[in-house]
PDB file of C-alpha atoms and ligand atoms in Angstrom:
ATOM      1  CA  UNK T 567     -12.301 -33.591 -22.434  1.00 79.00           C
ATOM      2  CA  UNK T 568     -10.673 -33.563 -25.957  1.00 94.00           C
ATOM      3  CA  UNK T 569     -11.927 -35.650 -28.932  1.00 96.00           C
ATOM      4  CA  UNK T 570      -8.860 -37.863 -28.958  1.00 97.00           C
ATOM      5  CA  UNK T 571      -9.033 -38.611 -24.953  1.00 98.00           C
ATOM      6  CA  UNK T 572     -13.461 -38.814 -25.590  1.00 98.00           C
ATOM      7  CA  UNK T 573     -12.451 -41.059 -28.266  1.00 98.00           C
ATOM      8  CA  UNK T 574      -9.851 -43.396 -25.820  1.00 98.00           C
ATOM      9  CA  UNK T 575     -12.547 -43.527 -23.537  1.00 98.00           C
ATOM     10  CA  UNK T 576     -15.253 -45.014 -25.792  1.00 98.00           C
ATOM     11  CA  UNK T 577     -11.984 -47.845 -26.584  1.00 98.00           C
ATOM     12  CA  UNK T 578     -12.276 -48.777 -23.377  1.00 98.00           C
ATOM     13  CA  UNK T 579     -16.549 -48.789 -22.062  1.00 98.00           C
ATOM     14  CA  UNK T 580     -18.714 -49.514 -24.792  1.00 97.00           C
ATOM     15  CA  UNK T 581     -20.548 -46.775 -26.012  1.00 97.00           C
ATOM     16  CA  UNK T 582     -23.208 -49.981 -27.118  1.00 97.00           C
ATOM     17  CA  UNK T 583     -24.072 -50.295 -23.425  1.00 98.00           C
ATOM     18  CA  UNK T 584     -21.771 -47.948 -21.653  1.00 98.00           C
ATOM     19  CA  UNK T 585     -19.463 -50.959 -19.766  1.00 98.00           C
ATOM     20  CA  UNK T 586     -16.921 -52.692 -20.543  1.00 98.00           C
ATOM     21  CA  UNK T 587     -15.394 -56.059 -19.923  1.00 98.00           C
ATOM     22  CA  UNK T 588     -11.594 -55.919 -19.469  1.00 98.00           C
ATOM     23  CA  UNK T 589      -9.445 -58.186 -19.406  1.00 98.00           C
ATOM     24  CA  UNK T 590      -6.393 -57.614 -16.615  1.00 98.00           C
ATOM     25  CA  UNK T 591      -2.799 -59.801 -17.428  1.00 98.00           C
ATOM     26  CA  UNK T 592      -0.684 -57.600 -16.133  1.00 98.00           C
ATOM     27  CA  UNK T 593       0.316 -59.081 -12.841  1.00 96.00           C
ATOM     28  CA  UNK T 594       3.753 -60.093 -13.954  1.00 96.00           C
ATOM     29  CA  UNK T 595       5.153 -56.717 -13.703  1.00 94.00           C
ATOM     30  CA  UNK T 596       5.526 -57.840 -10.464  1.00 93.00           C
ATOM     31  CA  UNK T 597       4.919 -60.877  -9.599  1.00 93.00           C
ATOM     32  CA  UNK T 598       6.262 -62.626 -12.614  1.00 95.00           C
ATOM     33  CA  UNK T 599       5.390 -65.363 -14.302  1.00 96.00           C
ATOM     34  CA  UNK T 600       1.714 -65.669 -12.681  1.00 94.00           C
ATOM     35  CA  UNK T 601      -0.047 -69.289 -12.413  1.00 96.00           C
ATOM     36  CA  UNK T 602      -2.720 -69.066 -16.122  1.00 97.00           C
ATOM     37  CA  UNK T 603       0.029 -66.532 -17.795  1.00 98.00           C
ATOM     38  CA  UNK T 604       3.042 -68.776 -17.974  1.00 97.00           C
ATOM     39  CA  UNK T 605       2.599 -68.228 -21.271  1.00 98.00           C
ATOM     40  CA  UNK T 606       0.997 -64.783 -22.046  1.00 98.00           C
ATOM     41  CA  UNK T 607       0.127 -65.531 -25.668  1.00 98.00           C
ATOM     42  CA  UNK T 608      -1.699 -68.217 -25.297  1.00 98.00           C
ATOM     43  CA  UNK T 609      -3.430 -67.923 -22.351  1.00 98.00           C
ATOM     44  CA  UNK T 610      -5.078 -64.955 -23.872  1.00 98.00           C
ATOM     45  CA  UNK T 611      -5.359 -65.747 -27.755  1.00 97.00           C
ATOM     46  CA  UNK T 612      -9.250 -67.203 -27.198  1.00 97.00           C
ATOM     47  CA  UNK T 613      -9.683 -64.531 -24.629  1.00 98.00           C
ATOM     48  CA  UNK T 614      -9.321 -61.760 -26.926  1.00 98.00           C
ATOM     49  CA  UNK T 615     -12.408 -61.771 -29.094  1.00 98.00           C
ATOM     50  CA  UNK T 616     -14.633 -61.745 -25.703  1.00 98.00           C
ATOM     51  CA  UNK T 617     -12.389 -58.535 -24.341  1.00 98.00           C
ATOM     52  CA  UNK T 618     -13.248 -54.986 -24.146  1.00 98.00           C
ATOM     53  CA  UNK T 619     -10.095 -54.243 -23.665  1.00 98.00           C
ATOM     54  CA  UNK T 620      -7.117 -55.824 -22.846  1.00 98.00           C
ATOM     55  CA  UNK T 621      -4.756 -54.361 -19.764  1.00 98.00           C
ATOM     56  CA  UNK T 622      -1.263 -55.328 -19.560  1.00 98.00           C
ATOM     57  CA  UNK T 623       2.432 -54.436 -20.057  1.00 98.00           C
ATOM     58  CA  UNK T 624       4.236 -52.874 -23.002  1.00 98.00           C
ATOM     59  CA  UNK T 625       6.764 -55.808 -22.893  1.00 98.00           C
ATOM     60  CA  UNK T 626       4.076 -58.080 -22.734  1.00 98.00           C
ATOM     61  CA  UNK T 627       2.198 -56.024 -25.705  1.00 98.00           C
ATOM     62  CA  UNK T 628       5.515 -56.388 -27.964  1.00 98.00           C
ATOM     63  CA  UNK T 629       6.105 -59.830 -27.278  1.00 98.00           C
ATOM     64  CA  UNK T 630       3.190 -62.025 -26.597  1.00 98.00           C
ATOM     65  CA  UNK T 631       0.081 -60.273 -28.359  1.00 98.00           C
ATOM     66  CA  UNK T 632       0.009 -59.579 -32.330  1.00 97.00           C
ATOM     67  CA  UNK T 633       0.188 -56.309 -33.834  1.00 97.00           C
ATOM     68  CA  UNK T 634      -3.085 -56.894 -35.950  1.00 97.00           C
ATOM     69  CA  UNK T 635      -5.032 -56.893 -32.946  1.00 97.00           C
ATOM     70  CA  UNK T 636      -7.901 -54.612 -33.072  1.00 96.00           C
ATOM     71  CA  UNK T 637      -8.608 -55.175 -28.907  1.00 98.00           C
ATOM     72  CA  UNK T 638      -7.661 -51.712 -27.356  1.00 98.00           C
ATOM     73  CA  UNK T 639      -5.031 -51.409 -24.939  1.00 98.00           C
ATOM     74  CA  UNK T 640      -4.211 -50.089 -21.281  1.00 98.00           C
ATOM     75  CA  UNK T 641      -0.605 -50.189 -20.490  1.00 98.00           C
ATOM     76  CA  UNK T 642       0.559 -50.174 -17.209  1.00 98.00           C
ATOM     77  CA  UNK T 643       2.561 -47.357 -16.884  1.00 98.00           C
ATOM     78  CA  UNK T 644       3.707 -47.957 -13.206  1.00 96.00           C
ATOM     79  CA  UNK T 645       6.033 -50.475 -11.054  1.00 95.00           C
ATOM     80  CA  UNK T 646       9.519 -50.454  -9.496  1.00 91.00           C
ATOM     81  CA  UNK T 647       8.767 -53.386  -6.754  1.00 90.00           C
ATOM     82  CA  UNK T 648       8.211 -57.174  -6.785  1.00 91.00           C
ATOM     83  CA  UNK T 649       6.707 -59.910  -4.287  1.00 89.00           C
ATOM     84  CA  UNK T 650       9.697 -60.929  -3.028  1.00 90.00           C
ATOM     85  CA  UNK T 651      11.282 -56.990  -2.362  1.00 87.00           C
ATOM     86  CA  UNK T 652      10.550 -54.474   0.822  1.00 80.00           C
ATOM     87  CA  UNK T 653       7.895 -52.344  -0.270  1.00 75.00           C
ATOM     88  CA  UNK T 654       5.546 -54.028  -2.412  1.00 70.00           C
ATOM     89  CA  UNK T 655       3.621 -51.623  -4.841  1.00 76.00           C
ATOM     90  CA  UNK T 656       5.772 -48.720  -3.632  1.00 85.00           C
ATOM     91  CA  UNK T 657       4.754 -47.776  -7.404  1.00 91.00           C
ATOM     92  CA  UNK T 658       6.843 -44.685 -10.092  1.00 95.00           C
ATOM     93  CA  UNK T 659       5.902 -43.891 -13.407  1.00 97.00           C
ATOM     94  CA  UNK T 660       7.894 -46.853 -15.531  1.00 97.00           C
ATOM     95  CA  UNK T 661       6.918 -45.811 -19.159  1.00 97.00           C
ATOM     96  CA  UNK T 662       6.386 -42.255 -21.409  1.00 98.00           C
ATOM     97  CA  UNK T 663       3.095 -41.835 -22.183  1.00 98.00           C
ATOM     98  CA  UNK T 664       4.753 -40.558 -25.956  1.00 98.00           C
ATOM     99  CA  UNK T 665       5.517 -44.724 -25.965  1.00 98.00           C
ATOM    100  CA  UNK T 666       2.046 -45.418 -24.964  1.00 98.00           C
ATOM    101  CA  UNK T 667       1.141 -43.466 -27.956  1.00 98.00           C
ATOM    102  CA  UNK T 668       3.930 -45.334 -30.381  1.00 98.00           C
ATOM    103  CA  UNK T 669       1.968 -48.896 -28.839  1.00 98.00           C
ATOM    104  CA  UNK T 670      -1.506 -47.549 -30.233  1.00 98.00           C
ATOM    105  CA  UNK T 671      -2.838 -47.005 -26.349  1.00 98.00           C
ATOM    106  CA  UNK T 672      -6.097 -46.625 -25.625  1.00 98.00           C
ATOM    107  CA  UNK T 673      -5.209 -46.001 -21.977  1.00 98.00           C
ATOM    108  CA  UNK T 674      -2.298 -46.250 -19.210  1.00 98.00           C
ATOM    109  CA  UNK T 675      -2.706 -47.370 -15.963  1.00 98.00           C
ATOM    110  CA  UNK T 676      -0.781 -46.165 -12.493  1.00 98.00           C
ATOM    111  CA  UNK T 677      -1.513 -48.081  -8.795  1.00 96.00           C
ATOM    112  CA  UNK T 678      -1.643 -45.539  -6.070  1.00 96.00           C
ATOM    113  CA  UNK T 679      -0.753 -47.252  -2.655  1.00 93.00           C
ATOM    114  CA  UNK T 680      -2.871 -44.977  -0.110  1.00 93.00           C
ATOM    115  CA  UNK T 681      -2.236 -45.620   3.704  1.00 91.00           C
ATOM    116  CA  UNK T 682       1.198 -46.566   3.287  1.00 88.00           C
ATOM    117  CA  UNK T 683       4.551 -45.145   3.965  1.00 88.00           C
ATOM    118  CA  UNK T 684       4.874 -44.153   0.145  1.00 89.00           C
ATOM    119  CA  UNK T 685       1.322 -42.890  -0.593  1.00 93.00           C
ATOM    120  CA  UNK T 686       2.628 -39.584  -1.243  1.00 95.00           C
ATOM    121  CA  UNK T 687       5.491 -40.692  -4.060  1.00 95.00           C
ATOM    122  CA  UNK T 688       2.218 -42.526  -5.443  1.00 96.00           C
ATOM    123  CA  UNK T 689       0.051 -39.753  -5.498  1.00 97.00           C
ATOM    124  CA  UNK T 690       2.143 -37.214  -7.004  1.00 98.00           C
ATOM    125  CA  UNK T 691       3.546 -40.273  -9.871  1.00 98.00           C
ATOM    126  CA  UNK T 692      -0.173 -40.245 -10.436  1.00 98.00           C
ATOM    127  CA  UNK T 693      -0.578 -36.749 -10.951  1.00 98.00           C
ATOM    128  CA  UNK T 694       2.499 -36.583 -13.476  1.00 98.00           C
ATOM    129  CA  UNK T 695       1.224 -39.536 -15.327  1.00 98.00           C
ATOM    130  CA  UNK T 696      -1.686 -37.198 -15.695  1.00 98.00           C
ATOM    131  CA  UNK T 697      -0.517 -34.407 -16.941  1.00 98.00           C
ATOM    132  CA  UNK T 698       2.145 -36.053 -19.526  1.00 98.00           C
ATOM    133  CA  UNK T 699      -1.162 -38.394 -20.864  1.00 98.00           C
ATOM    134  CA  UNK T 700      -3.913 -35.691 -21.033  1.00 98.00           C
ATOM    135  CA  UNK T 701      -1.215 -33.953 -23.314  1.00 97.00           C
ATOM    136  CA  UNK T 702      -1.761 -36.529 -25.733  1.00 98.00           C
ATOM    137  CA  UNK T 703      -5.523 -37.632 -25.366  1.00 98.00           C
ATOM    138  CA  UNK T 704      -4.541 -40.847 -23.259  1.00 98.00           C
ATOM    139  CA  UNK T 705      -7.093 -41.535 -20.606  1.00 98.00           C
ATOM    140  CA  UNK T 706      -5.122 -42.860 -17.038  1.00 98.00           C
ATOM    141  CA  UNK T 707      -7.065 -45.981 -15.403  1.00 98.00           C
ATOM    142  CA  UNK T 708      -5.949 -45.326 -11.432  1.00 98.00           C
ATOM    143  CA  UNK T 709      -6.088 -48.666  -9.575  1.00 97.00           C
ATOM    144  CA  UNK T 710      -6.595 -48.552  -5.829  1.00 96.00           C
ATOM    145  CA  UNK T 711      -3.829 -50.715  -4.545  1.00 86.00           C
ATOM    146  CA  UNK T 712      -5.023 -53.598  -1.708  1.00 79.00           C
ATOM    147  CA  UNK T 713      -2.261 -55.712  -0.010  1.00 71.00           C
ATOM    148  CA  UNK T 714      -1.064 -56.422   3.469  1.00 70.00           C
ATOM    149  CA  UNK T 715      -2.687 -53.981   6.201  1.00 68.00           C
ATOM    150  CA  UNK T 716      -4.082 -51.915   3.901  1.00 73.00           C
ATOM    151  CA  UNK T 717      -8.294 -52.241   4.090  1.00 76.00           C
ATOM    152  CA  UNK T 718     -10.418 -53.662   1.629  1.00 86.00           C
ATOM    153  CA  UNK T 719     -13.929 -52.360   3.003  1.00 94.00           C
ATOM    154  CA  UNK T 720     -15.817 -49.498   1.786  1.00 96.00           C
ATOM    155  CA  UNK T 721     -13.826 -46.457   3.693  1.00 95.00           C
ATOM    156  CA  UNK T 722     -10.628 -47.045   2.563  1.00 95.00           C
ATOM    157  CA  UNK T 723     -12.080 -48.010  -0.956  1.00 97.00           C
ATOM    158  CA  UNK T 724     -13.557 -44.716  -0.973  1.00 97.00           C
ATOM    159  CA  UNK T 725     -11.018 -42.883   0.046  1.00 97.00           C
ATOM    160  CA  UNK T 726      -8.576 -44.214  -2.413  1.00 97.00           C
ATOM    161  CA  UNK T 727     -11.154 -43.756  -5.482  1.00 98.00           C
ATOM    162  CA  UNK T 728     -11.990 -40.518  -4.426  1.00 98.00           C
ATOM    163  CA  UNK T 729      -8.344 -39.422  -4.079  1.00 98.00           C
ATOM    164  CA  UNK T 730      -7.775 -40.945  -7.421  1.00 98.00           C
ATOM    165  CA  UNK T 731     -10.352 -38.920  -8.709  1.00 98.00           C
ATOM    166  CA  UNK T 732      -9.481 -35.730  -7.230  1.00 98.00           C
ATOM    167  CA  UNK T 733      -5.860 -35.813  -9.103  1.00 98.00           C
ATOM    168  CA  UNK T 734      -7.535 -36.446 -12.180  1.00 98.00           C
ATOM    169  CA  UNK T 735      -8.007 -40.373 -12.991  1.00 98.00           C
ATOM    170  CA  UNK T 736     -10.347 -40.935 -15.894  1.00 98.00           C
ATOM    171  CA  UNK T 737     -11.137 -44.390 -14.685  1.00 98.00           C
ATOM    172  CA  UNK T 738     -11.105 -45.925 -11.207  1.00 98.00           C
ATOM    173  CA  UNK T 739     -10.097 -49.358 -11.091  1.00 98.00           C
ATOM    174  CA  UNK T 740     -11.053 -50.836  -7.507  1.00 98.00           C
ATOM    175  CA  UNK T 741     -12.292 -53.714  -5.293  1.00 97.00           C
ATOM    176  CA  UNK T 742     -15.466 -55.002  -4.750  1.00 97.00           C
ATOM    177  CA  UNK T 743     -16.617 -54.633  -0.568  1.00 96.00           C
ATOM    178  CA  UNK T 744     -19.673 -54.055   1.100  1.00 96.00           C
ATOM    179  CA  UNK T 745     -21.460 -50.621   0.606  1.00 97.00           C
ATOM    180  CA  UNK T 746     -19.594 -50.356  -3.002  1.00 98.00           C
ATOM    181  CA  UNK T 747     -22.553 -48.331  -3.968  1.00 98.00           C
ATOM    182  CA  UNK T 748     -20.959 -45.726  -1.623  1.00 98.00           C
ATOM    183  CA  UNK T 749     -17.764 -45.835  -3.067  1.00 98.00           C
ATOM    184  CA  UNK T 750     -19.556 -45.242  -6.776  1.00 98.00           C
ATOM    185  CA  UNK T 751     -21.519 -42.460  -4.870  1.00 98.00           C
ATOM    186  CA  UNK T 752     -18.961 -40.636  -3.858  1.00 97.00           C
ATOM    187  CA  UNK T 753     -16.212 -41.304  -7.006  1.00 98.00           C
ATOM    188  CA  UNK T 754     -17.177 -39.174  -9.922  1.00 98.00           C
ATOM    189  CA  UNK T 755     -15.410 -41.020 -12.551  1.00 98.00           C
ATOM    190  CA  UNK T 756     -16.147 -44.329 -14.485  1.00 98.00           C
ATOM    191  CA  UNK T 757     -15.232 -47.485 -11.798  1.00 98.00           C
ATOM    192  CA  UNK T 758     -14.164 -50.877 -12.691  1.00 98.00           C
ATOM    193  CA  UNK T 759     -13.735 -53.488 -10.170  1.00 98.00           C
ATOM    194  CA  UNK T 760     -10.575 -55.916 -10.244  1.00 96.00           C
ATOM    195  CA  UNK T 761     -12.043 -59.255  -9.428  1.00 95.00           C
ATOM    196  CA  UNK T 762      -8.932 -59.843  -6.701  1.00 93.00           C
ATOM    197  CA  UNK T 763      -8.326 -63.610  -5.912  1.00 94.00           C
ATOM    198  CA  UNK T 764      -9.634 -66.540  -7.714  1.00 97.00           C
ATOM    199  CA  UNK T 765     -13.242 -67.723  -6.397  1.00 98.00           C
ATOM    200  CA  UNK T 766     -15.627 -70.517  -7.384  1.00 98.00           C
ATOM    201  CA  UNK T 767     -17.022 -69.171 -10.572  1.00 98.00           C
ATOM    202  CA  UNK T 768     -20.691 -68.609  -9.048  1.00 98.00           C
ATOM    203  CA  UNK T 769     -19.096 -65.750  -6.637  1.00 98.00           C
ATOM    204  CA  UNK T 770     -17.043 -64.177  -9.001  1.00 98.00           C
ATOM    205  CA  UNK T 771     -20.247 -63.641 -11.157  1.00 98.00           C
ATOM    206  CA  UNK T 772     -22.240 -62.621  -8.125  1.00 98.00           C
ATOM    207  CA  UNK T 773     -19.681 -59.913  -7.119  1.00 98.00           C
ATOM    208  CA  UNK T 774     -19.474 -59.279 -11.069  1.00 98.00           C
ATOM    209  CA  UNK T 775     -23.400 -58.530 -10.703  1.00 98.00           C
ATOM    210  CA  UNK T 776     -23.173 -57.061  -7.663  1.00 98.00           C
ATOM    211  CA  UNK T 777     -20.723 -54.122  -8.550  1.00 98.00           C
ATOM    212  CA  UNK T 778     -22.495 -53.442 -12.204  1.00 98.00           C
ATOM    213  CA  UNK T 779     -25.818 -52.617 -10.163  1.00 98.00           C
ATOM    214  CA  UNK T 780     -24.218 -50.766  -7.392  1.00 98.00           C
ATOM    215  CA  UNK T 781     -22.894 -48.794 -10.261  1.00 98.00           C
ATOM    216  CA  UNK T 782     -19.753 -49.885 -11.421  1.00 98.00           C
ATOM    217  CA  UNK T 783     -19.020 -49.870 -15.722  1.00 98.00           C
ATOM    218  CA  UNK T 784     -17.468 -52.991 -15.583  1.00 98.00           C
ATOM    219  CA  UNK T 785     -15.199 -55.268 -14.738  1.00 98.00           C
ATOM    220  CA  UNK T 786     -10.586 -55.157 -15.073  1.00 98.00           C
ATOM    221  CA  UNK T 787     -10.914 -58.883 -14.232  1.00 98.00           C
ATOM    222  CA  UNK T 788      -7.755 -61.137 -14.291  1.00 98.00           C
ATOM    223  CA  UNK T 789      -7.776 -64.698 -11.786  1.00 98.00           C
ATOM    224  CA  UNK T 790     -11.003 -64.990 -12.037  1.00 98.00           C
ATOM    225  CA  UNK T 791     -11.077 -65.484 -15.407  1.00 98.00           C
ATOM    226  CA  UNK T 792      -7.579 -66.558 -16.561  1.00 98.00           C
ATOM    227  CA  UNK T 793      -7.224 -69.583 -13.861  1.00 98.00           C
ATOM    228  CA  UNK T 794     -11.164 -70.455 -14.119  1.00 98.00           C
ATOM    229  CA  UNK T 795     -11.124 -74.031 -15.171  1.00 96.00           C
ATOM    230  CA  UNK T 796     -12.666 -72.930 -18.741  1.00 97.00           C
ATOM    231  CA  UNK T 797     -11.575 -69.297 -19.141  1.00 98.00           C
ATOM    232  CA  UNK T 798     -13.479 -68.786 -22.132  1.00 98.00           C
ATOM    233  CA  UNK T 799     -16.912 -70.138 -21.032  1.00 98.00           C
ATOM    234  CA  UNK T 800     -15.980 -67.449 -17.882  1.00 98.00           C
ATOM    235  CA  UNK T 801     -15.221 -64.506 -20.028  1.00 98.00           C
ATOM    236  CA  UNK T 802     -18.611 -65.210 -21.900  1.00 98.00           C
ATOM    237  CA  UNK T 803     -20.410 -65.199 -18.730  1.00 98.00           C
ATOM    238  CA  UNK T 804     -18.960 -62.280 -17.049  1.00 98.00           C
ATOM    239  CA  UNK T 805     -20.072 -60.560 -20.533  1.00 98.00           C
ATOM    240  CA  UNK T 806     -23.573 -61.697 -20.080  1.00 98.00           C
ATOM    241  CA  UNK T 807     -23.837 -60.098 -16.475  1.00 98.00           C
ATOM    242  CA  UNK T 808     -21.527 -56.565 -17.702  1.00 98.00           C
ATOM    243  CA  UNK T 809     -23.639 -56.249 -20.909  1.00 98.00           C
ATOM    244  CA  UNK T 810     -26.669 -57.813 -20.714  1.00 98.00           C
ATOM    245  CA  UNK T 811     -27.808 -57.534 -17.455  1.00 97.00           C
ATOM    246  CA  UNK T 812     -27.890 -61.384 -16.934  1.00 98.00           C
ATOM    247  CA  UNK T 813     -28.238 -62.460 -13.291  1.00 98.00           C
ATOM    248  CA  UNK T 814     -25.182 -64.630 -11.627  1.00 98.00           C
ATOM    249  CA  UNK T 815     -27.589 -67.393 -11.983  1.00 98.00           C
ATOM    250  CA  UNK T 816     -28.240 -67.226 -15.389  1.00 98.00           C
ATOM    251  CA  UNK T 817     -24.401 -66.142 -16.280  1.00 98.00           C
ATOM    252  CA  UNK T 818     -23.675 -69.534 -14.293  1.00 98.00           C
ATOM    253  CA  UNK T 819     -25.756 -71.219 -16.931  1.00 98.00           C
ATOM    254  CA  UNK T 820     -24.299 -69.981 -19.539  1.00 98.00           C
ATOM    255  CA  UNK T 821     -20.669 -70.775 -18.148  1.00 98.00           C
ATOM    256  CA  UNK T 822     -22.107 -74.579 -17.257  1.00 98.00           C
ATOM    257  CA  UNK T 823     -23.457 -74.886 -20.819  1.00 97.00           C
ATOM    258  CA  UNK T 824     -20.571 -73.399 -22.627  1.00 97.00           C
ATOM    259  CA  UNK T 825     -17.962 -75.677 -20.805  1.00 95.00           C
ATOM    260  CA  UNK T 826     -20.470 -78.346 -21.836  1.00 95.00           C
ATOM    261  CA  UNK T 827     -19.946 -77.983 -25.057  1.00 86.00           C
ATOM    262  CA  UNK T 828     -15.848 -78.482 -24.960  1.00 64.00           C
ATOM    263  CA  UNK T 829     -15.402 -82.008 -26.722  1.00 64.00           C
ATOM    264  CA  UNK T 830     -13.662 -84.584 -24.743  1.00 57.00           C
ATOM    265  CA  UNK T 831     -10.248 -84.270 -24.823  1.00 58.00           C
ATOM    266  CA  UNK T 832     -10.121 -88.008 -26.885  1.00 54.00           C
ATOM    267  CA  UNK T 833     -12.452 -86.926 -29.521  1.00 51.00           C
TER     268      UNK T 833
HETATM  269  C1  LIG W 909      -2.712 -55.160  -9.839  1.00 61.36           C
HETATM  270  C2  LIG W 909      -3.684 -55.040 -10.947  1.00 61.36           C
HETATM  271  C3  LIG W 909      -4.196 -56.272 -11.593  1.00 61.36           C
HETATM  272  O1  LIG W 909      -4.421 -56.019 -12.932  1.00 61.36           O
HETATM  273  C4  LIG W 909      -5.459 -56.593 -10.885  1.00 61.36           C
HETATM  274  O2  LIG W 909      -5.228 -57.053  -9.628  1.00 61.36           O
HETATM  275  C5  LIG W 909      -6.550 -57.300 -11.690  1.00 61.36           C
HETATM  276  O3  LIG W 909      -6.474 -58.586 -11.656  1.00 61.36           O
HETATM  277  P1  LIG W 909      -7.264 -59.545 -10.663  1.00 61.36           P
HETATM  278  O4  LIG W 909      -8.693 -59.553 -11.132  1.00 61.36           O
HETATM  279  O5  LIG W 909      -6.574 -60.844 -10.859  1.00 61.36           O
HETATM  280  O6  LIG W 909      -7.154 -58.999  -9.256  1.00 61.36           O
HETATM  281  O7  LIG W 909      -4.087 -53.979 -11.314  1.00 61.36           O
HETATM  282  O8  LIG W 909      -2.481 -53.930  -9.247  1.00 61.36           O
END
């Protein structure tokens, strides 16, 4: 690994504590305007200074997030489908990695959709994305697609990492399931977990602790922290539990006593 990609990757985990706590808002690129990121900007201004690092797209970058910010970046570099079209996450290459360098990257991220009709266009647009970014030092964040009849338990979670891994993927972004500590086991890169769909606030911070001891770095956490009724008092909490260990219990008390604190909306 090159300085400038070694360098990338410290942007993204911590070198402090070796995790990191990103922050996910790129579901728009397809599936648009997303209930807690109606309006990008804002939803994420007070987020920002509790972010590792902030994952979202390059439209999204230039529009909605200022260009003083000094929270790294991972782009998503991949799309081509939508919600509402035939092949959801049927996923190509949709930016240069030469404009991921112009945006100040510290990373660019691809899904791969394995166990579908169109894993193989996915794998090999991961392995492109690959070789275009370790050209220029930019470390690729490979996220393990989930969606209709595709699993979600610890085989196909596996298998997915570990075929990320095996093309090249500096970072594994997957789900939390049972066994997780066999998909770290057997996934030789760095693994975040995506937090998936929004849960009461004592889950998400159980499946938060639950992946950082069965050996994940972190967290690429969007829902669960964007459409939590106080996303900042979340984002400090998930911190406590990445960074500092913190049980769910007592990152539960810290959420509870932060979103104390709010003053009344009539104050
Ligand atoms: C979609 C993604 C999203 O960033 C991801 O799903 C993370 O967000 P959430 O925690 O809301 O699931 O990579 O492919």
């Amino acid at each position: 690994m090159g300085w400038g990609l070694r360098n990338r990757m410290s942007r993204i985990i911590r070198p402090e504590t070796g995790r990191s706590v990103m922050l996910a808002v790129d579901h728009g690129y397809f599936m648009g305007p997303t209930t807690g990121l109606r309006d990008l900007g804002k939803a994420v201004k007070d987020l920002l200074p509790y972010t590792d690092t902030l994952m979202l797209s390059r439209g999204m970058l230039r529009n909605c997030i200022a260009n003083t910010t000094s929270t790294p970046i991972v782009l998503r570099a991949s799309g081509g489908t939508s919600i509402i079209g035939k092949e959801l996450l049927h996923e190509g290459i949709t930016m240069t990695v030469k404009n991921a360098v112009r945006l100040n990257a510290a990373g660019v991220a691809f899904s791969i959709c394995v166990g579908t009709d169109f894993e193989r266009n996915t794998i090999l647009g991961l392995s492109r994305l690959i070789d275009e970014a370790e050209e220029y030092g930019m470390p690729v964040v490979a996220v393990t697609a989930v969606g209709k009849g595709l699993g979600k338990d610890e085989r196909y979670l596996s298998l997915s990492s570990r075929i990320a891994a095996e093309h090249g993927a500096h970072i594994v972004k997957t789900y939390y399931c049972e066994g997780f500590d066999k998909v770290i086991e057997s996934c030789p890169v760095p693994v975040v977990m995506a937090g998936g769909q929004k849960l009461p606030e004592s889950e998400a911070l159980e499946m938060t602790y639950n992946a950082i001891h069965g050996g994940a770095v972190g967290v690429d956490m969007g829902r669960n922290i964007f459409q939590s009724e106080d996303p900042v008092a979340m984002i400090q909490a998930v911190r406590e539990v990445v960074h500092k260990n913190a049980t769910p219990k007592e990152g539960l008390q810290v959420f509870d006593e932060l979103r104390a604190r709010k003053p009344l909306e009539n104050e």
